[in-house]
Amino acid sequence: MKQHEQVAMVKRLLALRETRRDERMLDEVVTIPVSKYTDADLLDRELASAFTRYPLVACHSSALPEPGSYVTSDWDDFPYVVVRGDDGRVRAFYNQCRHRGARLAAERTGSVKNFVCPFHGWVYGLDGNLRGITRAHDFPGVETRDYGLAELPAAESGGLVWVSRTPGAELDIPGFLGSFHDDLVTFDVASLVPYKKTKVVKEANWKLLIKTYLEGYHVPYLHRDTLAFAFKRGVIAYDQDGPHIRLSAARTDITALAAKPEREWRILDGVSVYYTLFPNTFFILHPDYVSINTFWPLAPDRTVWTHEMLYRAEDFTGSAGQSGLEKRFRFTNDAVFDQEDFAIAEDVQRGLRHGGADHHVIGLAEGLLAIFQDTIDARLTAPHDTMTGRPA
């Protein structure tokens, strides 16, 4: 988001504050069947489409600081390892020895010179090539060149590392994200420093969890003791690019920003900017820190949720800075996300088991819920470019 685009967005939000209404998203009230959150066959189709045909966020670039640094998957259904090679390039492989399938990297993160199988000691280089077979004389005719690790598409772009479940695919992340890739570059996401990451299983559908982020209607009620003050008289404007959504939410301090000359306007000084990076990442830009949330389905009513907070090093220095980071993390991760947003989502999911209604009613201010749902549904059957998510 270039500076002139930031100014234009602030003006959009200031105009909406005058009307005390969010930007219009729907022309009418719509409904969403509750089967979207309970149907096992539908989840299988989502996994085969949204989670297989498109790039997925693996981590922030800072997780791979040097050659040999690696990160493993948070999702057992997609057991990859991403590693930075001696040439600086990021590569991804199935985290499985080609001998008898043992997991090579057991820890979530680490650093190695080579991957050594813990089962029988086969050795693989950072480029995935098989370097050595123990007791090679027991494998006559087996050539190391034929048994390198199974490689997966991987790319590093916009400060994030991406992987795909489609072997052989060419990843074009700028093309996939469109104008939102420019946002990641403009906001210098690559320079962020990691603070803390959590991984929790939530008893709710992956879409139900993401949708808690996509409307401000609930803020004065669910978040009355947490976020409500920061977003008093808050309004929302949104943009779409391909399958992705950008949601800009005015904070209370936008009025102080508006008092400055336009040339000094920086959107994060008065606005929090949220992105759904299709299909399962929710990326939140605050003035001094960033939250990356990913949602990995286990079942229609169970999801792995990961949350990583990153920050700008110059904004949090010394012990006082670290104390401030911890306070922000507890507030964001524990109080807002876990105990409010996702606790209510789990409560909703429990209720779905017992009937009472076969659909949810979506009001005009909740239009992004329907837009996000339609984006997922459209890719179940309609042909789309598998690397950009746009109509083929």
PDB file of N, CA, C and O in Angstrom, residues 97-155:
ATOM      1  N   CYS A  97      12.041 -40.067   5.095  1.00  0.00           N
ATOM      2  CA  CYS A  97      13.174 -40.766   4.489  1.00  0.00           C
ATOM      3  C   CYS A  97      12.665 -41.636   3.341  1.00  0.00           C
ATOM      4  O   CYS A  97      11.619 -42.284   3.454  1.00  0.00           O
ATOM      5  N   ARG A  98      13.431 -41.671   2.248  1.00  0.00           N
ATOM      6  CA  ARG A  98      13.017 -42.464   1.086  1.00  0.00           C
ATOM      7  C   ARG A  98      13.265 -43.954   1.279  1.00  0.00           C
ATOM      8  O   ARG A  98      12.883 -44.763   0.428  1.00  0.00           O
ATOM      9  N   HIS A  99      13.900 -44.339   2.371  1.00  0.00           N
ATOM     10  CA  HIS A  99      14.163 -45.752   2.636  1.00  0.00           C
ATOM     11  C   HIS A  99      12.892 -46.445   3.133  1.00  0.00           C
ATOM     12  O   HIS A  99      12.272 -47.229   2.413  1.00  0.00           O
ATOM     13  N   ARG A 100      12.450 -46.087   4.347  1.00  0.00           N
ATOM     14  CA  ARG A 100      11.234 -46.706   4.892  1.00  0.00           C
ATOM     15  C   ARG A 100      10.321 -45.694   5.567  1.00  0.00           C
ATOM     16  O   ARG A 100       9.498 -46.040   6.412  1.00  0.00           O
ATOM     17  N   GLY A 101      10.466 -44.425   5.169  1.00  0.00           N
ATOM     18  CA  GLY A 101       9.459 -43.425   5.516  1.00  0.00           C
ATOM     19  C   GLY A 101       9.561 -42.778   6.867  1.00  0.00           C
ATOM     20  O   GLY A 101       8.633 -42.070   7.284  1.00  0.00           O
ATOM     21  N   ALA A 102      10.676 -42.968   7.593  1.00  0.00           N
ATOM     22  CA  ALA A 102      10.794 -42.340   8.914  1.00  0.00           C
ATOM     23  C   ALA A 102      10.869 -40.826   8.781  1.00  0.00           C
ATOM     24  O   ALA A 102      11.374 -40.282   7.785  1.00  0.00           O
ATOM     25  N   ARG A 103      10.380 -40.142   9.804  1.00  0.00           N
ATOM     26  CA  ARG A 103      10.432 -38.680   9.826  1.00  0.00           C
ATOM     27  C   ARG A 103      11.877 -38.238  10.041  1.00  0.00           C
ATOM     28  O   ARG A 103      12.552 -38.685  10.973  1.00  0.00           O
ATOM     29  N   LEU A 104      12.361 -37.323   9.218  1.00  0.00           N
ATOM     30  CA  LEU A 104      13.748 -36.877   9.291  1.00  0.00           C
ATOM     31  C   LEU A 104      13.954 -35.805  10.352  1.00  0.00           C
ATOM     32  O   LEU A 104      14.888 -35.860  11.142  1.00  0.00           O
ATOM     33  N   ALA A 105      13.099 -34.789  10.352  1.00  0.00           N
ATOM     34  CA  ALA A 105      13.211 -33.676  11.300  1.00  0.00           C
ATOM     35  C   ALA A 105      12.054 -33.761  12.280  1.00  0.00           C
ATOM     36  O   ALA A 105      10.893 -33.618  11.890  1.00  0.00           O
ATOM     37  N   ALA A 106      12.357 -34.018  13.548  1.00  0.00           N
ATOM     38  CA  ALA A 106      11.312 -34.212  14.548  1.00  0.00           C
ATOM     39  C   ALA A 106      10.902 -32.915  15.229  1.00  0.00           C
ATOM     40  O   ALA A 106       9.757 -32.779  15.671  1.00  0.00           O
ATOM     41  N   GLU A 107      11.815 -31.967  15.331  1.00  0.00           N
ATOM     42  CA  GLU A 107      11.516 -30.709  16.008  1.00  0.00           C
ATOM     43  C   GLU A 107      10.822 -29.741  15.056  1.00  0.00           C
ATOM     44  O   GLU A 107      10.974 -29.824  13.829  1.00  0.00           O
ATOM     45  N   ARG A 108      10.079 -28.790  15.634  1.00  0.00           N
ATOM     46  CA  ARG A 108       9.397 -27.794  14.813  1.00  0.00           C
ATOM     47  C   ARG A 108      10.409 -26.941  14.062  1.00  0.00           C
ATOM     48  O   ARG A 108      10.245 -26.660  12.873  1.00  0.00           O
ATOM     49  N   THR A 109      11.475 -26.509  14.706  1.00  0.00           N
ATOM     50  CA  THR A 109      12.519 -25.723  14.067  1.00  0.00           C
ATOM     51  C   THR A 109      13.880 -26.268  14.492  1.00  0.00           C
ATOM     52  O   THR A 109      14.003 -26.969  15.503  1.00  0.00           O
ATOM     53  N   GLY A 110      14.899 -25.947  13.740  1.00  0.00           N
ATOM     54  CA  GLY A 110      16.237 -26.369  14.096  1.00  0.00           C
ATOM     55  C   GLY A 110      17.228 -25.963  13.031  1.00  0.00           C
ATOM     56  O   GLY A 110      16.907 -25.203  12.108  1.00  0.00           O
ATOM     57  N   SER A 111      18.449 -26.471  13.157  1.00  0.00           N
ATOM     58  CA  SER A 111      19.499 -26.197  12.192  1.00  0.00           C
ATOM     59  C   SER A 111      20.350 -27.449  12.040  1.00  0.00           C
ATOM     60  O   SER A 111      20.710 -28.090  13.039  1.00  0.00           O
ATOM     61  N   VAL A 112      20.652 -27.824  10.810  1.00  0.00           N
ATOM     62  CA  VAL A 112      21.409 -29.044  10.521  1.00  0.00           C
ATOM     63  C   VAL A 112      22.403 -28.782   9.394  1.00  0.00           C
ATOM     64  O   VAL A 112      22.250 -27.839   8.610  1.00  0.00           O
ATOM     65  N   LYS A 113      23.417 -29.627   9.318  1.00  0.00           N
ATOM     66  CA  LYS A 113      24.304 -29.622   8.164  1.00  0.00           C
ATOM     67  C   LYS A 113      23.775 -30.565   7.096  1.00  0.00           C
ATOM     68  O   LYS A 113      23.916 -30.317   5.896  1.00  0.00           O
ATOM     69  N   ASN A 114      23.202 -31.645   7.538  1.00  0.00           N
ATOM     70  CA  ASN A 114      22.532 -32.614   6.675  1.00  0.00           C
ATOM     71  C   ASN A 114      21.343 -33.177   7.451  1.00  0.00           C
ATOM     72  O   ASN A 114      21.293 -33.092   8.684  1.00  0.00           O
ATOM     73  N   PHE A 115      20.397 -33.769   6.723  1.00  0.00           N
ATOM     74  CA  PHE A 115      19.322 -34.508   7.384  1.00  0.00           C
ATOM     75  C   PHE A 115      19.753 -35.972   7.495  1.00  0.00           C
ATOM     76  O   PHE A 115      20.095 -36.598   6.491  1.00  0.00           O
ATOM     77  N   VAL A 116      19.740 -36.482   8.713  1.00  0.00           N
ATOM     78  CA  VAL A 116      20.144 -37.870   8.951  1.00  0.00           C
ATOM     79  C   VAL A 116      18.942 -38.631   9.490  1.00  0.00           C
ATOM     80  O   VAL A 116      18.360 -38.258  10.518  1.00  0.00           O
ATOM     81  N   CYS A 117      18.564 -39.701   8.806  1.00  0.00           N
ATOM     82  CA  CYS A 117      17.413 -40.479   9.234  1.00  0.00           C
ATOM     83  C   CYS A 117      17.706 -41.150  10.570  1.00  0.00           C
ATOM     84  O   CYS A 117      18.728 -41.844  10.706  1.00  0.00           O
ATOM     85  N   PRO A 118      16.830 -40.998  11.571  1.00  0.00           N
ATOM     86  CA  PRO A 118      17.078 -41.603  12.876  1.00  0.00           C
ATOM     87  C   PRO A 118      16.866 -43.118  12.887  1.00  0.00           C
ATOM     88  O   PRO A 118      17.254 -43.791  13.841  1.00  0.00           O
ATOM     89  N   PHE A 119      16.263 -43.653  11.812  1.00  0.00           N
ATOM     90  CA  PHE A 119      15.929 -45.079  11.772  1.00  0.00           C
ATOM     91  C   PHE A 119      17.141 -45.921  11.333  1.00  0.00           C
ATOM     92  O   PHE A 119      17.557 -46.848  12.026  1.00  0.00           O
ATOM     93  N   HIS A 120      17.746 -45.560  10.194  1.00  0.00           N
ATOM     94  CA  HIS A 120      18.859 -46.350   9.657  1.00  0.00           C
ATOM     95  C   HIS A 120      20.047 -45.506   9.211  1.00  0.00           C
ATOM     96  O   HIS A 120      20.987 -46.049   8.614  1.00  0.00           O
ATOM     97  N   GLY A 121      19.996 -44.179   9.467  1.00  0.00           N
ATOM     98  CA  GLY A 121      21.171 -43.361   9.233  1.00  0.00           C
ATOM     99  C   GLY A 121      21.407 -42.880   7.819  1.00  0.00           C
ATOM    100  O   GLY A 121      22.493 -42.381   7.524  1.00  0.00           O
ATOM    101  N   TRP A 122      20.434 -43.008   6.925  1.00  0.00           N
ATOM    102  CA  TRP A 122      20.619 -42.456   5.584  1.00  0.00           C
ATOM    103  C   TRP A 122      20.789 -40.941   5.694  1.00  0.00           C
ATOM    104  O   TRP A 122      20.146 -40.286   6.525  1.00  0.00           O
ATOM    105  N   VAL A 123      21.623 -40.366   4.831  1.00  0.00           N
ATOM    106  CA  VAL A 123      22.005 -38.956   4.927  1.00  0.00           C
ATOM    107  C   VAL A 123      21.567 -38.206   3.669  1.00  0.00           C
ATOM    108  O   VAL A 123      21.843 -38.650   2.541  1.00  0.00           O
ATOM    109  N   TYR A 124      20.903 -37.063   3.892  1.00  0.00           N
ATOM    110  CA  TYR A 124      20.434 -36.210   2.790  1.00  0.00           C
ATOM    111  C   TYR A 124      21.012 -34.806   2.946  1.00  0.00           C
ATOM    112  O   TYR A 124      21.062 -34.259   4.047  1.00  0.00           O
ATOM    113  N   GLY A 125      21.421 -34.209   1.826  1.00  0.00           N
ATOM    114  CA  GLY A 125      21.914 -32.847   1.847  1.00  0.00           C
ATOM    115  C   GLY A 125      20.775 -31.841   1.958  1.00  0.00           C
ATOM    116  O   GLY A 125      19.590 -32.191   1.841  1.00  0.00           O
ATOM    117  N   LEU A 126      21.128 -30.568   2.169  1.00  0.00           N
ATOM    118  CA  LEU A 126      20.119 -29.517   2.263  1.00  0.00           C
ATOM    119  C   LEU A 126      19.386 -29.320   0.947  1.00  0.00           C
ATOM    120  O   LEU A 126      18.318 -28.704   0.917  1.00  0.00           O
ATOM    121  N   ASP A 127      19.970 -29.829  -0.142  1.00  0.00           N
ATOM    122  CA  ASP A 127      19.304 -29.756  -1.443  1.00  0.00           C
ATOM    123  C   ASP A 127      18.396 -30.953  -1.686  1.00  0.00           C
ATOM    124  O   ASP A 127      17.805 -31.098  -2.762  1.00  0.00           O
ATOM    125  N   GLY A 128      18.285 -31.851  -0.695  1.00  0.00           N
ATOM    126  CA  GLY A 128      17.417 -33.015  -0.810  1.00  0.00           C
ATOM    127  C   GLY A 128      18.072 -34.235  -1.414  1.00  0.00           C
ATOM    128  O   GLY A 128      17.482 -35.329  -1.397  1.00  0.00           O
ATOM    129  N   ASN A 129      19.288 -34.085  -1.940  1.00  0.00           N
ATOM    130  CA  ASN A 129      19.949 -35.231  -2.562  1.00  0.00           C
ATOM    131  C   ASN A 129      20.403 -36.240  -1.509  1.00  0.00           C
ATOM    132  O   ASN A 129      20.864 -35.858  -0.427  1.00  0.00           O
ATOM    133  N   LEU A 130      20.270 -37.512  -1.844  1.00  0.00           N
ATOM    134  CA  LEU A 130      20.744 -38.571  -0.958  1.00  0.00           C
ATOM    135  C   LEU A 130      22.267 -38.608  -1.029  1.00  0.00           C
ATOM    136  O   LEU A 130      22.851 -38.852  -2.091  1.00  0.00           O
ATOM    137  N   ARG A 131      22.906 -38.352   0.100  1.00  0.00           N
ATOM    138  CA  ARG A 131      24.367 -38.289   0.142  1.00  0.00           C
ATOM    139  C   ARG A 131      24.994 -39.622   0.526  1.00  0.00           C
ATOM    140  O   ARG A 131      26.132 -39.899   0.150  1.00  0.00           O
ATOM    141  N   GLY A 132      24.287 -40.417   1.310  1.00  0.00           N
ATOM    142  CA  GLY A 132      24.897 -41.664   1.739  1.00  0.00           C
ATOM    143  C   GLY A 132      23.893 -42.671   2.250  1.00  0.00           C
ATOM    144  O   GLY A 132      22.905 -42.319   2.900  1.00  0.00           O
ATOM    145  N   ILE A 133      24.162 -43.951   1.928  1.00  0.00           N
ATOM    146  CA  ILE A 133      23.359 -45.071   2.405  1.00  0.00           C
ATOM    147  C   ILE A 133      24.248 -45.897   3.341  1.00  0.00           C
ATOM    148  O   ILE A 133      25.318 -46.363   2.938  1.00  0.00           O
ATOM    149  N   THR A 134      23.844 -46.065   4.578  1.00  0.00           N
ATOM    150  CA  THR A 134      24.626 -46.919   5.487  1.00  0.00           C
ATOM    151  C   THR A 134      24.570 -48.370   4.998  1.00  0.00           C
ATOM    152  O   THR A 134      23.525 -48.844   4.527  1.00  0.00           O
ATOM    153  N   ARG A 135      25.721 -49.034   5.102  1.00  0.00           N
ATOM    154  CA  ARG A 135      25.849 -50.413   4.620  1.00  0.00           C
ATOM    155  C   ARG A 135      25.338 -50.518   3.177  1.00  0.00           C
ATOM    156  O   ARG A 135      24.473 -51.318   2.835  1.00  0.00           O
ATOM    157  N   ALA A 136      25.910 -49.654   2.359  1.00  0.00           N
ATOM    158  CA  ALA A 136      25.458 -49.569   0.972  1.00  0.00           C
ATOM    159  C   ALA A 136      25.563 -50.902   0.242  1.00  0.00           C
ATOM    160  O   ALA A 136      24.824 -51.147  -0.729  1.00  0.00           O
ATOM    161  N   HIS A 137      26.440 -51.792   0.705  1.00  0.00           N
ATOM    162  CA  HIS A 137      26.596 -53.082   0.038  1.00  0.00           C
ATOM    163  C   HIS A 137      25.330 -53.944   0.145  1.00  0.00           C
ATOM    164  O   HIS A 137      25.159 -54.906  -0.606  1.00  0.00           O
ATOM    165  N   ASP A 138      24.437 -53.578   1.100  1.00  0.00           N
ATOM    166  CA  ASP A 138      23.173 -54.311   1.228  1.00  0.00           C
ATOM    167  C   ASP A 138      22.117 -53.827   0.233  1.00  0.00           C
ATOM    168  O   ASP A 138      20.995 -54.358   0.213  1.00  0.00           O
ATOM    169  N   PHE A 139      22.479 -52.820  -0.578  1.00  0.00           N
ATOM    170  CA  PHE A 139      21.512 -52.256  -1.524  1.00  0.00           C
ATOM    171  C   PHE A 139      22.112 -52.250  -2.935  1.00  0.00           C
ATOM    172  O   PHE A 139      22.252 -51.201  -3.565  1.00  0.00           O
ATOM    173  N   PRO A 140      22.471 -53.414  -3.441  1.00  0.00           N
ATOM    174  CA  PRO A 140      23.060 -53.458  -4.786  1.00  0.00           C
ATOM    175  C   PRO A 140      22.068 -52.947  -5.830  1.00  0.00           C
ATOM    176  O   PRO A 140      20.868 -53.264  -5.787  1.00  0.00           O
ATOM    177  N   GLY A 141      22.555 -52.090  -6.708  1.00  0.00           N
ATOM    178  CA  GLY A 141      21.709 -51.540  -7.767  1.00  0.00           C
ATOM    179  C   GLY A 141      20.917 -50.314  -7.372  1.00  0.00           C
ATOM    180  O   GLY A 141      20.266 -49.686  -8.222  1.00  0.00           O
ATOM    181  N   VAL A 142      20.916 -49.958  -6.097  1.00  0.00           N
ATOM    182  CA  VAL A 142      20.197 -48.762  -5.645  1.00  0.00           C
ATOM    183  C   VAL A 142      21.123 -47.553  -5.792  1.00  0.00           C
ATOM    184  O   VAL A 142      22.177 -47.492  -5.146  1.00  0.00           O
ATOM    185  N   GLU A 143      20.748 -46.605  -6.650  1.00  0.00           N
ATOM    186  CA  GLU A 143      21.566 -45.426  -6.920  1.00  0.00           C
ATOM    187  C   GLU A 143      21.090 -44.254  -6.056  1.00  0.00           C
ATOM    188  O   GLU A 143      19.882 -43.985  -5.977  1.00  0.00           O
ATOM    189  N   THR A 144      22.037 -43.573  -5.428  1.00  0.00           N
ATOM    190  CA  THR A 144      21.656 -42.434  -4.573  1.00  0.00           C
ATOM    191  C   THR A 144      20.903 -41.371  -5.366  1.00  0.00           C
ATOM    192  O   THR A 144      20.011 -40.712  -4.820  1.00  0.00           O
ATOM    193  N   ARG A 145      21.252 -41.207  -6.646  1.00  0.00           N
ATOM    194  CA  ARG A 145      20.590 -40.164  -7.446  1.00  0.00           C
ATOM    195  C   ARG A 145      19.097 -40.428  -7.628  1.00  0.00           C
ATOM    196  O   ARG A 145      18.333 -39.525  -7.970  1.00  0.00           O
ATOM    197  N   ASP A 146      18.673 -41.672  -7.424  1.00  0.00           N
ATOM    198  CA  ASP A 146      17.258 -42.029  -7.624  1.00  0.00           C
ATOM    199  C   ASP A 146      16.429 -41.906  -6.345  1.00  0.00           C
ATOM    200  O   ASP A 146      15.206 -42.092  -6.390  1.00  0.00           O
ATOM    201  N   TYR A 147      17.073 -41.599  -5.214  1.00  0.00           N
ATOM    202  CA  TYR A 147      16.355 -41.635  -3.943  1.00  0.00           C
ATOM    203  C   TYR A 147      16.564 -40.367  -3.113  1.00  0.00           C
ATOM    204  O   TYR A 147      16.663 -40.426  -1.898  1.00  0.00           O
ATOM    205  N   GLY A 148      16.594 -39.240  -3.792  1.00  0.00           N
ATOM    206  CA  GLY A 148      16.567 -37.978  -3.052  1.00  0.00           C
ATOM    207  C   GLY A 148      15.203 -37.746  -2.441  1.00  0.00           C
ATOM    208  O   GLY A 148      14.229 -38.443  -2.744  1.00  0.00           O
ATOM    209  N   LEU A 149      15.131 -36.779  -1.557  1.00  0.00           N
ATOM    210  CA  LEU A 149      13.852 -36.466  -0.905  1.00  0.00           C
ATOM    211  C   LEU A 149      12.825 -36.000  -1.929  1.00  0.00           C
ATOM    212  O   LEU A 149      13.168 -35.357  -2.935  1.00  0.00           O
ATOM    213  N   ALA A 150      11.577 -36.317  -1.685  1.00  0.00           N
ATOM    214  CA  ALA A 150      10.489 -35.888  -2.566  1.00  0.00           C
ATOM    215  C   ALA A 150      10.284 -34.389  -2.386  1.00  0.00           C
ATOM    216  O   ALA A 150       9.898 -33.932  -1.311  1.00  0.00           O
ATOM    217  N   GLU A 151      10.556 -33.629  -3.441  1.00  0.00           N
ATOM    218  CA  GLU A 151      10.521 -32.163  -3.331  1.00  0.00           C
ATOM    219  C   GLU A 151       9.123 -31.612  -3.569  1.00  0.00           C
ATOM    220  O   GLU A 151       8.339 -32.154  -4.355  1.00  0.00           O
ATOM    221  N   LEU A 152       8.847 -30.535  -2.879  1.00  0.00           N
ATOM    222  CA  LEU A 152       7.585 -29.807  -3.002  1.00  0.00           C
ATOM    223  C   LEU A 152       7.877 -28.378  -3.463  1.00  0.00           C
ATOM    224  O   LEU A 152       8.951 -27.844  -3.182  1.00  0.00           O
ATOM    225  N   PRO A 153       6.922 -27.748  -4.137  1.00  0.00           N
ATOM    226  CA  PRO A 153       7.137 -26.357  -4.533  1.00  0.00           C
ATOM    227  C   PRO A 153       7.279 -25.458  -3.299  1.00  0.00           C
ATOM    228  O   PRO A 153       6.544 -25.613  -2.318  1.00  0.00           O
ATOM    229  N   ALA A 154       8.233 -24.544  -3.337  1.00  0.00           N
ATOM    230  CA  ALA A 154       8.446 -23.595  -2.243  1.00  0.00           C
ATOM    231  C   ALA A 154       8.919 -22.274  -2.832  1.00  0.00           C
ATOM    232  O   ALA A 154       9.562 -22.242  -3.883  1.00  0.00           O
ATOM    233  N   ALA A 155       8.603 -21.194  -2.141  1.00  0.00           N
ATOM    234  CA  ALA A 155       9.028 -19.866  -2.577  1.00  0.00           C
ATOM    235  C   ALA A 155       9.124 -18.967  -1.358  1.00  0.00           C
ATOM    236  O   ALA A 155       8.434 -19.171  -0.352  1.00  0.00           O
TER     237      ALA A 155
END
